[in-house]
XYZ file of C-alpha atoms in Angstrom:
637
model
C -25.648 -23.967 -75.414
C -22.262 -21.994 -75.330
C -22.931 -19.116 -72.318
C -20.610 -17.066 -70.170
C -21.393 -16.929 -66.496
C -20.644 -14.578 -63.981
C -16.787 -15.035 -62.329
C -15.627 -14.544 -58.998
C -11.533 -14.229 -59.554
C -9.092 -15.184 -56.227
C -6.711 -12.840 -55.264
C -3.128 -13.296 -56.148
C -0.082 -10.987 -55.973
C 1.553 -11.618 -59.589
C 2.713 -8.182 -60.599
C 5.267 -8.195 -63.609
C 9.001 -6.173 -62.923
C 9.953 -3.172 -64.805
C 13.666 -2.324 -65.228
C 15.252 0.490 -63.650
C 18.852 1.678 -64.278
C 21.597 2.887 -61.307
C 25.032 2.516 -60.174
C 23.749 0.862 -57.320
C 23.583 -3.059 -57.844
C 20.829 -4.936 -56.759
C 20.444 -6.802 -53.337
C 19.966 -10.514 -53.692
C 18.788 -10.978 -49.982
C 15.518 -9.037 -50.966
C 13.420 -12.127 -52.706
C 10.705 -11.292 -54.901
C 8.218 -13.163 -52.285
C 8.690 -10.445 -49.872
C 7.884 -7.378 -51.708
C 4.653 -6.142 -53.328
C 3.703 -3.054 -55.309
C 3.665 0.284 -53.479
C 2.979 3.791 -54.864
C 4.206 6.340 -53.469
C 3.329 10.026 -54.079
C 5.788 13.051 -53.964
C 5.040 16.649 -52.902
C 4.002 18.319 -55.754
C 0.743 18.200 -57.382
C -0.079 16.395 -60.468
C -0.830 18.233 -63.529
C -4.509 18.262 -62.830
C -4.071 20.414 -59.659
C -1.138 22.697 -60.465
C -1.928 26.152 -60.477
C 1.628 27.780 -61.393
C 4.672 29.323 -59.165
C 7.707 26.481 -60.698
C 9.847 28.606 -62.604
C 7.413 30.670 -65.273
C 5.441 27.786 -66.090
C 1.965 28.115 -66.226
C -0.914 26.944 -64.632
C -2.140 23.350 -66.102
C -5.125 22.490 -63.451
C -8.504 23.153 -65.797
C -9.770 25.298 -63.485
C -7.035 27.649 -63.506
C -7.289 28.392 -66.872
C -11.274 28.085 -67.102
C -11.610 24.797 -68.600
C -13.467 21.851 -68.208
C -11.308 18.928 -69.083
C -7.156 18.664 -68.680
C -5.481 19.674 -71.734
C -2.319 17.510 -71.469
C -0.635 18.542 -75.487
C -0.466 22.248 -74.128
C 3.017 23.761 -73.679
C 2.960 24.713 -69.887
C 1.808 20.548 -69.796
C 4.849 19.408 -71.705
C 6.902 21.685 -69.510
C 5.429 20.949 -65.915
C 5.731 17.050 -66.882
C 9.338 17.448 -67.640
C 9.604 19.210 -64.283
C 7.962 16.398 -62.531
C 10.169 13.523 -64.342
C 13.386 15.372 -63.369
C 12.240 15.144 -60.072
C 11.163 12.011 -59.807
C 14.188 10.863 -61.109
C 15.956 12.616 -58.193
C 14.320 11.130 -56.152
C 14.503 7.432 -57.369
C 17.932 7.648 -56.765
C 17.730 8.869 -53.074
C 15.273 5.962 -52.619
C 17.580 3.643 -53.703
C 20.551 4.614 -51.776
C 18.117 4.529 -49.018
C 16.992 0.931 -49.204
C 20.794 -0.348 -51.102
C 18.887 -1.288 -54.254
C 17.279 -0.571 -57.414
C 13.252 -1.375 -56.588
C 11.255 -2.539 -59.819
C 9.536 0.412 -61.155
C 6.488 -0.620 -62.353
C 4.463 2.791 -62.959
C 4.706 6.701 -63.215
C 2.385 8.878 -62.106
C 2.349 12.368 -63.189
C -0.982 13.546 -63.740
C -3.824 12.815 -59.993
C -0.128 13.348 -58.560
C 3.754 12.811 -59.054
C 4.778 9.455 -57.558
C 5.930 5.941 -58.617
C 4.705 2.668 -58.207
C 7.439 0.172 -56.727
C 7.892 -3.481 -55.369
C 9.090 -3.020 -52.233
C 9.475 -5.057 -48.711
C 7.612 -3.403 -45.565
C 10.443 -2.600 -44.174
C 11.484 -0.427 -46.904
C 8.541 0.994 -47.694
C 9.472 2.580 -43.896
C 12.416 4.042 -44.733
C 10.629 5.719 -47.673
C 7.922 7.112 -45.873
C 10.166 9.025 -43.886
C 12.047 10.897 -46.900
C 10.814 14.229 -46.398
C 9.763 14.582 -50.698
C 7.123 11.753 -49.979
C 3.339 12.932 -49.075
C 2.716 9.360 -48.822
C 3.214 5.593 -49.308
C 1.031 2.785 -49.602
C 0.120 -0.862 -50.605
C -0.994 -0.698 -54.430
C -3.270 -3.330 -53.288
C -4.831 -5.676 -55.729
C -8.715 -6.110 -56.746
C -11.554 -8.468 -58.292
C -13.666 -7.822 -61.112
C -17.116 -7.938 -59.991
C -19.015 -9.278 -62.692
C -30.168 -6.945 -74.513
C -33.341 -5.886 -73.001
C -31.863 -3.925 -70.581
C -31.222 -0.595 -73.033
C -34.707 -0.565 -73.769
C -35.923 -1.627 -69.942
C -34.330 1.411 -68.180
C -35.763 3.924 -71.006
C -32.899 4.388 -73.376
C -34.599 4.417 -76.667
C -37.066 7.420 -75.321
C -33.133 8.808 -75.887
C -32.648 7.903 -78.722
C -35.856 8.569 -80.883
C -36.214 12.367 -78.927
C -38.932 11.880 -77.356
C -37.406 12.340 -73.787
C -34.462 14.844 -74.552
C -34.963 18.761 -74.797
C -36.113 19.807 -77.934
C -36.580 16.805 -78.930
C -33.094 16.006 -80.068
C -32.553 12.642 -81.007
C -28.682 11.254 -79.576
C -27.354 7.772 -79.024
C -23.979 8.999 -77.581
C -22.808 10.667 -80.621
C -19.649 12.531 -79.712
C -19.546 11.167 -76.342
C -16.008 8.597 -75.201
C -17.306 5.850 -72.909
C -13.857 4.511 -71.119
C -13.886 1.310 -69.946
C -10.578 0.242 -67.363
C -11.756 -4.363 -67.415
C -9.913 -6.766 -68.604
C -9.438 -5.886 -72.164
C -10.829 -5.099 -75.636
C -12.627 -7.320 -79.225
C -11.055 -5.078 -81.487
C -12.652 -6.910 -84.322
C -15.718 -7.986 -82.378
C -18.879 -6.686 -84.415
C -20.103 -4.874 -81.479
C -17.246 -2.539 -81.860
C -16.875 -2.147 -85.699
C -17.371 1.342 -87.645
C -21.158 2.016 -88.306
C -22.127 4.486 -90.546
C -24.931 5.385 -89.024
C -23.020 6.824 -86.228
C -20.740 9.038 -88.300
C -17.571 6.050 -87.856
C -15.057 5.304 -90.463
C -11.641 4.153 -90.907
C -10.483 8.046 -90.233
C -12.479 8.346 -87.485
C -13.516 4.682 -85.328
C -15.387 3.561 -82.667
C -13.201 1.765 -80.924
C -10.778 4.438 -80.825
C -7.988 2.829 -79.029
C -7.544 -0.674 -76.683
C -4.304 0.007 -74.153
C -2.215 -2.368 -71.896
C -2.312 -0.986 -68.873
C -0.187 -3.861 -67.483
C 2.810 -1.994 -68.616
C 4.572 1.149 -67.902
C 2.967 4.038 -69.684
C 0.245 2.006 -70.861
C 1.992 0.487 -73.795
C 1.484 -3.071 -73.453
C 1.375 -4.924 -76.430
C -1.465 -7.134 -75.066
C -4.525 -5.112 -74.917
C -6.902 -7.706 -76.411
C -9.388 -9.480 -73.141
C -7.481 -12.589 -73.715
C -7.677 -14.492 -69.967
C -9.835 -17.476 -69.762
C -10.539 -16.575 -66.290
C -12.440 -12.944 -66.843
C -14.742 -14.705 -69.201
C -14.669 -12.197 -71.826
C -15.365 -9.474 -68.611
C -13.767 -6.356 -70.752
C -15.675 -7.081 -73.666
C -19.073 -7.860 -72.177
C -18.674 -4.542 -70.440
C -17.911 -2.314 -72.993
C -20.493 -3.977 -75.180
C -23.194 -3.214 -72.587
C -22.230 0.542 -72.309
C -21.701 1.297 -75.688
C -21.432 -1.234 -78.089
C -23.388 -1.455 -81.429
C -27.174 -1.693 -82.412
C -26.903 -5.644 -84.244
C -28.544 -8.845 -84.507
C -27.210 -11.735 -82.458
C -27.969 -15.646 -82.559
C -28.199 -17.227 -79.715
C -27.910 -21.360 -80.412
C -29.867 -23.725 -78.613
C -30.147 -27.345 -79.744
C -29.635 -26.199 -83.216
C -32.293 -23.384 -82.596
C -30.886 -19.905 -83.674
C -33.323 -17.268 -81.144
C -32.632 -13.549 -82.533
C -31.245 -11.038 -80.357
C -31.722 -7.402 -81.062
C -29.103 -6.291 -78.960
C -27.517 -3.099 -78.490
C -25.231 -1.004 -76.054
C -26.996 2.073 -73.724
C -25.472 4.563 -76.281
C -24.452 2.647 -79.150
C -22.760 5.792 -80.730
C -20.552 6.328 -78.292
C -17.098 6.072 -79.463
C -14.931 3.478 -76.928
C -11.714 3.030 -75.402
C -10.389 0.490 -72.857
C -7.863 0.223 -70.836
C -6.724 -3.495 -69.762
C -5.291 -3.407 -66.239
C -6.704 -7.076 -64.938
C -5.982 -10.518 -65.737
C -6.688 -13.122 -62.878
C -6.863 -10.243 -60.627
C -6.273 -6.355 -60.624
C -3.083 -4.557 -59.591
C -3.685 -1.296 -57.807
C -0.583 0.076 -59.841
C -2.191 -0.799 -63.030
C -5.560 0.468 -62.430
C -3.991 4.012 -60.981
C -1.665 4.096 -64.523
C -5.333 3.156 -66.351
C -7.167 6.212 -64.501
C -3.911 8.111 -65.346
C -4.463 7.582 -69.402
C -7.841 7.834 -69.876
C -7.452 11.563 -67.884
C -4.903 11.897 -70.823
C -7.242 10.890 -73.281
C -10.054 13.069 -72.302
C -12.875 10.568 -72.256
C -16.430 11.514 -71.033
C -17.651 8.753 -68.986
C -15.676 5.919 -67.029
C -17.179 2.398 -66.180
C -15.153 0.561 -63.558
C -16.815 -2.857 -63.100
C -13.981 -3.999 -60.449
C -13.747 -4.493 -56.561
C -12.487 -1.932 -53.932
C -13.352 2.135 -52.972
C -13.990 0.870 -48.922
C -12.012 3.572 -47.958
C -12.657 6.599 -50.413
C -10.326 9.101 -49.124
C -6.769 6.650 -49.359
C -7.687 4.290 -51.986
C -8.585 3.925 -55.534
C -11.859 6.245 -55.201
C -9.905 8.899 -54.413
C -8.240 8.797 -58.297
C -12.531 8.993 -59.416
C -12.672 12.534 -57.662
C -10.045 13.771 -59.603
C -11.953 12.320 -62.556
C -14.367 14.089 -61.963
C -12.663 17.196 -61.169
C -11.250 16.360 -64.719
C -15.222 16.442 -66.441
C -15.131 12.653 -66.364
C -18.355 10.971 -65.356
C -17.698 7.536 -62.955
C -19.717 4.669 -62.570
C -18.866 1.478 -60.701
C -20.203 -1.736 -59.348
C -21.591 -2.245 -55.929
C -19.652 -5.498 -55.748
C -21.313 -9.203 -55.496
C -20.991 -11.658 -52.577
C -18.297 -14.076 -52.973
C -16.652 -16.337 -50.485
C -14.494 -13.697 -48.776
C -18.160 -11.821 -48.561
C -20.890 -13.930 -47.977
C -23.417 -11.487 -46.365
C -23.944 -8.507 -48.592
C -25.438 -6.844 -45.741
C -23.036 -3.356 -44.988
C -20.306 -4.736 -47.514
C -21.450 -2.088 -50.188
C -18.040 -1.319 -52.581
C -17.379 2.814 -53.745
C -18.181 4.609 -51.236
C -17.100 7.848 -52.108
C -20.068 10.174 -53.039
C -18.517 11.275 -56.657
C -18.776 7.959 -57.487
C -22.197 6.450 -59.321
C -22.246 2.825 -57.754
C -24.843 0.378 -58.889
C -26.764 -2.541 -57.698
C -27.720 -5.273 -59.846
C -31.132 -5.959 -59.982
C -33.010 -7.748 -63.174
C -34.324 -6.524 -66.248
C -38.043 -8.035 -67.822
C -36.651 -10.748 -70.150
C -35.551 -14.229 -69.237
C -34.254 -17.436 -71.994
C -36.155 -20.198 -70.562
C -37.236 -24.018 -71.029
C -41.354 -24.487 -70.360
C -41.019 -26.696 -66.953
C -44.199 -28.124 -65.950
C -45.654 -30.756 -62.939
C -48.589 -32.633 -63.984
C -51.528 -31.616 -61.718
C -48.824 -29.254 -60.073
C -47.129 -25.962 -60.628
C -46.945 -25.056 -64.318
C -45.233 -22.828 -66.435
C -41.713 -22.570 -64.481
C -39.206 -21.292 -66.241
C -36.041 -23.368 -66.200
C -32.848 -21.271 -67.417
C -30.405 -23.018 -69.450
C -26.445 -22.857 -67.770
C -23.662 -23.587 -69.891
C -23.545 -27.333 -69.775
C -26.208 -29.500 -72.400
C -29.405 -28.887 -72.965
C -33.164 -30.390 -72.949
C -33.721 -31.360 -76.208
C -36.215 -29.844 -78.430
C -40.174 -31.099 -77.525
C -40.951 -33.029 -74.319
C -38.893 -34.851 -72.304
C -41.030 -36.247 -69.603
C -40.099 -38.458 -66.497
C -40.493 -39.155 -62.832
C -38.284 -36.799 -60.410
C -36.051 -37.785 -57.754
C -35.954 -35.331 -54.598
C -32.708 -34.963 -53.834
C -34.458 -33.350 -50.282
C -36.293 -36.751 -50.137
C -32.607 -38.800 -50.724
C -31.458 -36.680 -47.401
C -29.387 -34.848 -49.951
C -30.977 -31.598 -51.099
C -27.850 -29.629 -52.359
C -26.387 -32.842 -54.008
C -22.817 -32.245 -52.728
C -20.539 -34.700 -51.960
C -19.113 -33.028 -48.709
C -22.926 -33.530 -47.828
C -23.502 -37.680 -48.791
C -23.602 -37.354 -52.622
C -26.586 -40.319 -53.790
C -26.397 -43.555 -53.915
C -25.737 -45.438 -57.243
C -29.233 -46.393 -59.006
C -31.107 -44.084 -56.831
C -32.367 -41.238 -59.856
C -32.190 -44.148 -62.770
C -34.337 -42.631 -65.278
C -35.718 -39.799 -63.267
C -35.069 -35.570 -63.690
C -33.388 -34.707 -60.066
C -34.813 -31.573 -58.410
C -31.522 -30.289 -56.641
C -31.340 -27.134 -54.327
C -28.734 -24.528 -54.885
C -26.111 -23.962 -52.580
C -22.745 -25.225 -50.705
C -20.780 -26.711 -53.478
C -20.557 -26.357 -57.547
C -23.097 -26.724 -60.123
C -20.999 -29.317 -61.930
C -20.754 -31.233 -58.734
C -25.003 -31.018 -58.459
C -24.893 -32.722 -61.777
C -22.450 -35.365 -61.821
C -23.396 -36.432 -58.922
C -27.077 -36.570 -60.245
C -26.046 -38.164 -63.293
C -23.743 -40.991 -60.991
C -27.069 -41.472 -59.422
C -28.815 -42.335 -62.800
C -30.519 -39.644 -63.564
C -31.311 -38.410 -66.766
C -31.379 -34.150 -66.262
C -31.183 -32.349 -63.404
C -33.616 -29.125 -62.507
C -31.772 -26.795 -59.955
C -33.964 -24.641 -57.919
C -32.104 -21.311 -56.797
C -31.967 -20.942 -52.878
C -31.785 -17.595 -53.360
C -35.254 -15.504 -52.927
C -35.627 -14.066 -56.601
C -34.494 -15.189 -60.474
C -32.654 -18.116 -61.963
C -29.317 -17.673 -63.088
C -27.032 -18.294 -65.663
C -25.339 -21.696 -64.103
C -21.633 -21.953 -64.960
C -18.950 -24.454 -64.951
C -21.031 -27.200 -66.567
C -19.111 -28.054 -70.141
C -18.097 -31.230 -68.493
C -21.062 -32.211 -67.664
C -22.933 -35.496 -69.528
C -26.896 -34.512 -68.539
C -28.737 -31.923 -69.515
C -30.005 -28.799 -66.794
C -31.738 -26.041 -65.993
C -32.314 -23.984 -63.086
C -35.797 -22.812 -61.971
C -36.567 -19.419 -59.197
C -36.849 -20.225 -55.594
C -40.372 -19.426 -55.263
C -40.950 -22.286 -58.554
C -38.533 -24.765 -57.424
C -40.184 -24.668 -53.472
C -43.340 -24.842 -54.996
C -42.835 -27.915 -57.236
C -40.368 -29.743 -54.194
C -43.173 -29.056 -51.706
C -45.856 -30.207 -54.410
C -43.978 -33.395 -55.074
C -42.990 -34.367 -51.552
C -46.945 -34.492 -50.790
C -47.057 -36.454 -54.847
C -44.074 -37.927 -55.817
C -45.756 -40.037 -58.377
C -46.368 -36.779 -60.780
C -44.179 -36.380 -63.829
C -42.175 -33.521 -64.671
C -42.078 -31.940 -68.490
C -39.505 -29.916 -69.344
C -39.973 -28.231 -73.233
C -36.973 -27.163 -75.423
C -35.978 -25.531 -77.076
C -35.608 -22.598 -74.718
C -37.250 -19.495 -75.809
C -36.996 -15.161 -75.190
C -39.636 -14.593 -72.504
C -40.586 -10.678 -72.021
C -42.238 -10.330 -68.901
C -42.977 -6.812 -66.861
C -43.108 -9.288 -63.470
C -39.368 -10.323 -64.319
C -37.995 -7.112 -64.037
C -36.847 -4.893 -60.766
C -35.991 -7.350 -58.497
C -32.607 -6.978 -56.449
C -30.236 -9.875 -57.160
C -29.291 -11.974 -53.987
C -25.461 -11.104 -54.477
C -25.411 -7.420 -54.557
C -23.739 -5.901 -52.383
C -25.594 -3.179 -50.009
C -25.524 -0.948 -47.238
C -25.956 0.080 -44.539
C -22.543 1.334 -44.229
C -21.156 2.974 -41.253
C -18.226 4.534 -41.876
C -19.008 7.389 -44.004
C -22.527 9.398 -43.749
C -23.124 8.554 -47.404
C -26.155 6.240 -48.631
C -24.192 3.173 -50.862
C -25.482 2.104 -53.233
C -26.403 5.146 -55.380
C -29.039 3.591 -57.940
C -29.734 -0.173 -59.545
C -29.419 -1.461 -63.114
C -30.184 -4.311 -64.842
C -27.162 -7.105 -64.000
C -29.066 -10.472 -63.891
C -28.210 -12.427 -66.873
C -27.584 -9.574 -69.515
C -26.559 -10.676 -73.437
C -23.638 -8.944 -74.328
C -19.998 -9.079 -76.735
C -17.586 -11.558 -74.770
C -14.671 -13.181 -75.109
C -11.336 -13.436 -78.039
C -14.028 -14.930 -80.431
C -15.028 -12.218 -83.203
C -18.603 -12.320 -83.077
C -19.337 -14.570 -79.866
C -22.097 -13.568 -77.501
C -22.987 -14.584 -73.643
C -24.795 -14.058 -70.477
C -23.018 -12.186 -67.535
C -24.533 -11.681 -64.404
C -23.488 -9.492 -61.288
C -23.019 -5.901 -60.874
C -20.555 -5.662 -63.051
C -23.225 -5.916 -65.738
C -25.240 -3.421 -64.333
C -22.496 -0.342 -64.003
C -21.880 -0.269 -67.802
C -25.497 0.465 -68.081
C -25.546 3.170 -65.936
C -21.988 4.190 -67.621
C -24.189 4.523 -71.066
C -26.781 6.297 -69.478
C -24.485 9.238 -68.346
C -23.106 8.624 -71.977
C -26.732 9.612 -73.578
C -27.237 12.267 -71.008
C -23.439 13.880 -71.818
C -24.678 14.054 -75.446
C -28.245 15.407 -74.861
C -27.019 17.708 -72.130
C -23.514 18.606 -72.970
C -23.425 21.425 -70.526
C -24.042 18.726 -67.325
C -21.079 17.972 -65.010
C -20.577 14.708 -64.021
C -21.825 15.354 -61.326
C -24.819 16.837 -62.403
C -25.204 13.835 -64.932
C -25.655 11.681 -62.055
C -28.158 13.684 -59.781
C -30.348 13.486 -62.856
C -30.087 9.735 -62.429
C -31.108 9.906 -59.070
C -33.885 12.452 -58.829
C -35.697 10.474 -61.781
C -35.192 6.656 -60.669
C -38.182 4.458 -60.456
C -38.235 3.787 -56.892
C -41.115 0.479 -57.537
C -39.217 -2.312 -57.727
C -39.039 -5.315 -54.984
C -35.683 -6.867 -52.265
C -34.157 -10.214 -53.594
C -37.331 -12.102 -51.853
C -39.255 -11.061 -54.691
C -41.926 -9.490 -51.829
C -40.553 -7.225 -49.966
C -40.652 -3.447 -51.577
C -36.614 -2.667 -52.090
C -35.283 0.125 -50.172
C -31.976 3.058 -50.398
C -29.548 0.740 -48.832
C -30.270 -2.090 -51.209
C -30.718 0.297 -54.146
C -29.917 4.175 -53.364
C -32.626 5.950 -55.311
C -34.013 3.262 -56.919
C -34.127 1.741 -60.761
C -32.237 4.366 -63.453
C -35.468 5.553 -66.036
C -34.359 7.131 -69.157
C -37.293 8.298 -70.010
C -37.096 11.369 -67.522
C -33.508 11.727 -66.497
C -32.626 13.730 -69.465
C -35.293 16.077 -69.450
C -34.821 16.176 -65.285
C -35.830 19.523 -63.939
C -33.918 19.906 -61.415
C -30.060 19.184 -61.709
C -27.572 19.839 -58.595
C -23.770 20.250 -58.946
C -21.127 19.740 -56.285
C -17.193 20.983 -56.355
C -14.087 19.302 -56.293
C -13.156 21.747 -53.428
C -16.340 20.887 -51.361
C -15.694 17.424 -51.589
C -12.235 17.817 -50.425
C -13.453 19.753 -47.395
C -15.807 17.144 -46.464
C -13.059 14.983 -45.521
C -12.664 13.826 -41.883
């Protein structure tokens, strides 16, 4: 079976050059390895904080001219952005002179602020911050993304039919724009095309534009999610926030299972905005907040790394969203290797921000594993390597915690050749790769491998296997101890594992934290992080180049684009909400039952904030609180 699995992307510093034309030549002795991008913002505000006094022009900040979004087309915009590209083309020059260069310009900025984004060396990123027309300077840094049921788990069709909206009104996002700034757009993936039903056309489509944010101004020509290394990230997201009501196959062993999938608000119209590849540029994601302020869309979903710092870093840009009518939600962030412990590590801190957990929704795709006169009924969850075949495959099990071995790593002994001949391996999770697990299983003789997770909670989604030459599965912690322990004290039982894998709906699935997502407590800032949890464990979405291809993603950059649809339903049942508004009705209605990643343990705020988003009652909340751009500001230390 064909899935996607969650992706944790390495850092690297490949930003691309923009040209830049002066008198003054370029310096050799400054080598590309020695710079990195910078932004730097000038004096004067941006058009979504200027409130008049430059020679006649008028006010273009919203509120000055009792509005609710920017309107960028108007005349006093057109003039006040010609005002702020003269300057900042004064000022490019008196950079230059300053450093003996011309520095690739990689982005303008003209609407959060006036500024630039350059690649510049440290030392002359010094001489710039002391030109008396910069406010500031700064690394443009560069960030991770953090990557069915879950629409109708969290409530979203009491949205749909009426039956939890006031009045009654029926709304699946209709007239709503869900933005998403990921790795890139389908265009011609089904999930995207024009439905009817929704009022889309030709004249009028869903997908109403896919931008390159990778480029100056936005104008890439590449903004189709076209890495192999996000996995089809962009698409997946989108899909999950607002892509459309359909019918997907999922393929096992020549098995079709039917998935009626849909996005949160499958109505909603979409645009994207590709700023990642490998990684994220900071420049690139600024220019992508930039555009879709230009574009006026209603909700943002921002399913990528970062917002540690809220007041000097990229969750700054979300307040002016939301000073712009723009409703944010982002991911809490997953543990990786830079970030084992999740433990305090919690991503978007800034209060304007929605940030989501990932915790899991009630439906799991599972092979029947069962231990004669043992545990039964374990559900093993295919990865992305070859599956159990269809009926019974039974056979004797070799403990890899019996062979001294119990992850199966190499670094850790590997197993001796002949040692699993014949046998399924039960192999722990944990300290090296899933292909390694297998291989070396397979090496060993064996004939499938069962992977218990060693993480309280779920099974995953295991990736990396197409190379593989066995079939597996993985099994929960709390199964895969109880059939190692059972075993250890039998090993002469036999193991059956049934295929073809089948849709399990289960209530005791659902509302358990994932292992990986990142929490609080967080010290820094006297704000509870995370804000809510979604579903983000193994959700079926759109991914990938391939028109039509479908796939399991897992992390909490699954979960944000279903909170992203949720303010999307809310916008169009309650169009008078503020963003911010929007999101305390999240959080005074959450479901607040729901357990830690041991599966035990009731969750708490710093693992989830208020708990579980429930459709059913955020719309009709009765109580909605607002907060202003100017309180915010004043709340900074």
């Amino acid at each position: 079976m064909r899935l996607a699995c969650s992706i944790s992307l390495a850092l690297a510093a490949a930003i691309s050059a923009g040209q830049f034309s002066t008198a003054i030549a370029a310096d050799s002795s400054v080598k590309a390895e020695s710079t990195q991008s910078y932004i730097i913002k000038f004096n004067e505000p941006g058009l979504l904080h200027y409130d008049g006094g430059v020679g006649g022009i008028r006010a273009t900040a919203p509120s000055a001219n009792g509005q609710r979004k920017l309107d960028a087309d108007s005349p006093a915009a057109q003039q006040y952005r010609s005002h702020l590209a003269d300057a900042r083309a004064g000022y490019m020059d008196q950079m230059h002179s300053a450093i003996g260069r011309v520095a690739a310009r990689e982005h303008d900025y003209f609407v959060m602020f006036n500024g630039v984004a350059l690649q510049l060396s440290a030392e002359e990123a010094e001489r710039i911050a002391r030109m008396d027309f910069v406010q500031s300077i700064a690394p443009a840094g560069v960030y991770e993304l953090d990557t069915d049921s879950g629409p109708a788990f969290i409530g979203a069709p009491a949205v749909w039919n009426g039956t939890s909206t006031f009045g009654s009104i029926p709304t699946r996002g209709e007239g709503v724009v869900v933005g998403v700034i990921d790795s890139g757009a389908n265009s011609d993936h089904p999930s995207f095309a024009n439905d009817a039903m929704c009022g889309f056309s030709a004249g009028s489509p869903k997908l109403l534009s896919a931008k390159d944010c990778n480029q100056p101004s936005c104008v890439g020509g590449d903004p189709e999610d076209t890495s192999t290394a996000s996995g089809g990230h962009g698409v997946h997201t989108s899909s999950t926030a607002a892509g459309n009501a359909l019918t997907a196959g999922l393929m096992v062993n020549g098995v079709t299972l039917p998935f009626n999938i849909s996005g949160v608000a499958p109505c909603a119209a979409v645009r994207t905005y590709k700023a990642c590849e490998d990684t994220c540029p900071g420049a690139a994601l600024t220019a992508a907040i930039q555009e879709a302020i230009l574009d006026g869309v209603d909700v943002i979903n921002y399913s990528i790394s970062g917002g540690t710092s809220p007041w000097n870093d990229l969750d700054r840009n979300f307040l002016d969203m939301v000073n712009a009518d723009i409703y944010v939600a982002a991911s809490a962030g997953n543990t990786r290797a830079a970030t084992p412990d999740p433990v305090g590590a919690v991503n978007h801190r800034g209060p304007w921000v929605m940030t989501v957990a990932n915790s899991s929704h009630d439906r799991i795709v599972a092979f029947d594993v069962d231990v004669a006169g043992g545990p039964q009924d374990s559900g093993g969850v295919p990865g992305t390597g070859i599956d159990f075949p269809n009926g019974a495959t039974t056979s004797d099990v070799a403990l890899a915690v019996s062979l001294g071995n119990e992850t199966g790593c190499t670094a850790t002994g590997g197993f001796g050749a002949g040692t699993m001949t014949g046998r399924i391996a039960l192999i722990s999770r944990g300290s090296c790769n899933f292909s390694e697990k297998v291989d070396n299983a397979a090496g060993a003789g064996a004939t499938g491998v069962i992977v218990y997770n060693n993480a309280p909670g779920l099974a995953i989604v295991m990736g990396g296997l197409e190379t593989t030459t066995i079939p597996s599965a993985m099994v929960s912690n709390p199964q895969g101890i109880a059939i190692r322990d059972f075993l250890v004290g039998t090993p002469a039982a036999q193991m059956t594992v049934t295929g073809p894998a089948a849709r399990v709906l289960d209530p005791a699935f659902g509302d358990i934290l994932n292992a990986s997502s990142l929490r609080g407590p967080q010290e820094t800032f006297d704000v509870t992080k995370p804000d809510i949890t979604g579903p983000g464990t193994n959700i079926f979405a759109a991914v990938g180049a391939v028109d039509g291809e479908f796939g399991f993603l897992s992390g909490t950059s699954m979960s944000s684009p279903h909170l992203a649809g949720a303010g999307a339903l809310l916008r169009a049942a309650n169009p008078t909400w503020t963003p911010m508004e929007v999101k305390s009705a999240i959080q005074l209605t959450a479901s607040r039952n729901g357990l830690s990643d041991n599966a035990t343990t009731p969750w708490d705020a710093d693992e989830v904030g208020n708990g579980r988003v429930d459709l059913n009652k955020a719309a009709v909340s009765g109580l909605v609180m607002n907060e202003s751009f100017a309180n915010f500001l004043a709340a900074n230390p």
